[in-house]
């Protein structure tokens, strides 16, 4: 696979040992919410190579703005990152933030878990990329359904789920539909007020 060319030169397993699953899920969550994301990580391996993974998994789908700094750089340039979602391992496991992360990132966490559970890192990356493409395509389909829907009749989440299931031949669980609707609202900045439960 030619797309792996820039990934071949690095040891993915070594790279992935330098970052936690929660950090990766947090980054996905930030991208899906169309936020600028700043990862605080002191690993040189991460700062030099992680962007290659993100370039691969988000190719032709979500536009991402992910920066990586070590903690000392962040202290020095903190004011430049006021509008960023900060992903910091030390803070993720701090009380209230931990609850927020666990509650709001179930789908992202499942994607990362599937990716990391693969025996071969490259296979895991392909699976993760496929999940991201799926979320991107389904969220765009939701937008088309909303745009084509006449205001005469009510559109419910159940109707939306059935339309997606019919079009793609997959069952859409309510939790996954809510995840997609968050992408539609936050990333694509679409109004969901016409949609009812």
Coordinates of C-alpha atoms in Angstrom, one line a residue:
X1 CA 0.0 0.0 0.0
X2 CA 1.6 3.2 -1.2
X3 CA -0.1 5.3 1.5
X4 CA 2.0 3.5 4.1
X5 CA 5.2 4.7 2.5
X6 CA 5.8 7.5 5.1
X7 CA 4.7 5.1 7.9
X8 CA 7.2 2.3 7.0
X9 CA 10.2 4.2 8.3
X10 CA 8.9 4.3 11.9
X11 CA 8.2 1.6 14.4
X12 CA 4.5 2.0 15.1
X13 CA 4.6 -0.2 18.2
X14 CA 7.3 2.0 19.8
X15 CA 5.3 5.1 18.8
X16 CA 2.1 3.8 20.3
X17 CA 3.8 2.9 23.5
X18 CA 4.4 6.6 24.1
X19 CA 0.7 7.6 24.0
X20 CA -2.3 6.4 25.9
X21 CA -5.6 5.2 24.4
X22 CA -7.4 7.9 26.2
X23 CA -5.2 10.6 24.6
X24 CA -5.8 9.1 21.2
X25 CA -9.6 9.0 21.8
X26 CA -9.5 12.6 23.1
X27 CA -7.7 13.7 19.9
X28 CA -10.4 12.0 17.8
X29 CA -13.1 13.6 19.8
X30 CA -11.5 17.1 19.3
X31 CA -11.3 16.5 15.5
X32 CA -14.8 15.3 15.3
X33 CA -15.9 18.4 17.2
X34 CA -13.9 20.6 14.7
X35 CA -11.7 21.9 17.5
X36 CA -8.0 22.8 17.3
X37 CA -6.3 20.1 19.4
X38 CA -3.0 20.4 21.3
X39 CA -1.4 17.3 22.6
X40 CA 1.0 17.7 25.5
X41 CA 3.5 14.9 25.3
X42 CA 7.2 15.0 26.2
X43 CA 8.2 12.1 23.8
X44 CA 10.4 13.1 20.9
X45 CA 9.1 10.1 19.0
X46 CA 5.6 11.4 19.3
X47 CA 6.4 15.0 18.3
X48 CA 8.3 13.8 15.3
X49 CA 6.0 11.1 14.0
X50 CA 2.4 11.1 15.3
X51 CA 1.3 13.6 12.7
X52 CA 2.0 11.0 10.0
X53 CA -0.6 8.7 11.6
X54 CA -3.1 11.5 11.7
X55 CA -2.4 12.4 8.1
X56 CA -3.1 8.8 7.1
X57 CA -6.3 8.2 9.2
X58 CA -7.9 11.6 8.3
X59 CA -6.9 11.6 4.6
X60 CA -9.8 12.8 2.5
X61 CA -12.2 13.0 5.4
X62 CA -12.0 15.3 8.5
X63 CA -9.8 18.3 8.4
X64 CA -7.7 18.3 11.5
X65 CA -5.5 20.9 13.3
X66 CA -3.4 18.9 15.8
X67 CA -0.4 20.4 17.4
X68 CA 2.1 18.6 19.6
X69 CA 4.2 20.3 22.3
X70 CA 6.2 19.1 25.3
X71 CA 5.2 20.5 28.6
X72 CA 8.1 23.1 28.7
X73 CA 7.2 24.4 25.3
X74 CA 3.6 24.7 26.4
X75 CA 4.5 26.8 29.5
X76 CA 6.5 29.1 27.2
X77 CA 3.9 29.4 24.4
X78 CA 0.7 28.8 26.4
X79 CA -1.0 32.0 25.2
X80 CA -0.9 30.8 21.6
X81 CA -3.2 27.9 22.5
X82 CA -6.1 29.6 24.2
X83 CA -8.6 28.3 21.7
X84 CA -7.3 24.7 21.7
X85 CA -8.7 21.6 23.3
X86 CA -5.7 20.6 25.5
X87 CA -5.0 16.8 25.7
X88 CA -2.7 16.2 28.6
X89 CA -2.4 12.7 30.1
X90 CA -1.9 14.1 33.6
X91 CA -5.2 16.1 33.4
X92 CA -7.3 13.4 31.8
X93 CA -7.1 11.4 34.9
X94 CA -8.0 14.3 37.2
X95 CA -11.4 14.0 38.8
X96 CA -14.1 15.9 36.8
X97 CA -12.2 15.7 33.5
X98 CA -12.0 11.9 33.8
X99 CA -15.8 11.7 34.1
X100 CA -16.2 14.0 31.1
X101 CA -13.8 11.9 29.0
X102 CA -15.4 8.6 29.9
X103 CA -18.9 9.9 29.3
X104 CA -18.4 11.8 26.1
X105 CA -16.0 9.5 24.2
X106 CA -17.5 6.0 24.1
X107 CA -17.5 5.7 20.3
X108 CA -14.0 7.2 20.0
X109 CA -12.7 5.0 22.7
X110 CA -14.2 1.9 21.0
X111 CA -12.5 2.9 17.7
X112 CA -9.1 3.3 19.5
X113 CA -9.6 0.0 21.4
X114 CA -10.3 -1.8 18.1
X115 CA -7.2 -0.2 16.5
X116 CA -4.9 -1.0 19.4
X117 CA -6.2 -4.6 19.8
X118 CA -5.0 -5.6 16.4
X119 CA -1.9 -7.8 16.4
X120 CA -0.3 -5.8 13.6
X121 CA -0.3 -2.0 14.0
X122 CA -0.7 -1.3 10.3
X123 CA -3.9 -3.5 10.2
X124 CA -5.2 -1.6 13.2
X125 CA -4.5 1.7 11.4
X126 CA -6.5 0.5 8.4
X127 CA -9.4 -0.4 10.7
X128 CA -9.2 2.9 12.4
X129 CA -9.2 4.8 9.1
X130 CA -12.2 2.7 7.9
X131 CA -14.1 3.7 11.0
X132 CA -13.3 7.4 10.4
X133 CA -14.3 7.2 6.8
X134 CA -17.6 5.5 7.9
X135 CA -18.3 8.3 10.4
X136 CA -17.5 10.9 7.8
X137 CA -19.7 9.4 5.1
X138 CA -22.6 8.7 7.4
X139 CA -22.5 12.2 8.8
X140 CA -22.6 13.6 5.3
X141 CA -25.5 11.3 4.5
X142 CA -27.4 12.7 7.5
X143 CA -26.9 16.2 6.2
X144 CA -28.3 15.2 2.8
X145 CA -31.3 13.5 4.5
X146 CA -31.9 16.7 6.6
X147 CA -31.6 18.9 3.5
X148 CA -34.0 16.8 1.4
X149 CA -36.6 16.4 4.1
X150 CA -39.7 18.5 3.7
X151 CA -40.8 20.4 6.8
X152 CA -44.4 19.1 6.4
X153 CA -43.7 15.9 8.2
X154 CA -41.6 15.4 11.3
X155 CA -38.2 13.7 11.1
X156 CA -37.3 11.6 14.0
X157 CA -34.0 9.9 15.0
X158 CA -35.7 6.6 14.3
X159 CA -36.5 7.8 10.7
X160 CA -32.9 8.9 10.3
X161 CA -31.6 5.6 11.6
X162 CA -33.9 3.6 9.3
X163 CA -32.8 5.7 6.2
X164 CA -29.1 5.1 7.0
X165 CA -29.7 1.4 7.6
X166 CA -31.6 1.1 4.3
X167 CA -29.0 3.0 2.3
X168 CA -25.9 1.3 3.8
X169 CA -27.2 -2.1 4.9
X170 CA -26.0 -1.7 8.4
X171 CA -27.8 -1.3 11.7
X172 CA -27.3 2.0 13.4
X173 CA -27.4 1.8 17.2
X174 CA -28.9 4.9 19.0
X175 CA -25.5 5.7 20.7
X176 CA -23.7 5.6 17.4
X177 CA -26.5 7.8 15.8
X178 CA -26.0 10.3 18.6
X179 CA -22.3 10.3 17.9
X180 CA -22.9 11.0 14.2
X181 CA -25.4 13.8 15.1
X182 CA -22.7 15.4 17.3
X183 CA -20.4 15.4 14.2
X184 CA -23.2 16.9 12.1
X185 CA -23.8 19.6 14.6
X186 CA -20.2 20.4 15.7
X187 CA -18.0 19.5 12.8
X188 CA -20.3 20.3 9.9
X189 CA -22.1 23.0 11.9
X190 CA -25.6 22.0 10.8
X191 CA -28.8 22.9 12.6
X192 CA -30.5 19.8 14.1
X193 CA -33.6 21.7 15.5
X194 CA -35.9 20.0 12.9
X195 CA -34.9 16.6 14.2
X196 CA -37.0 15.1 17.1
X197 CA -36.4 12.2 19.4

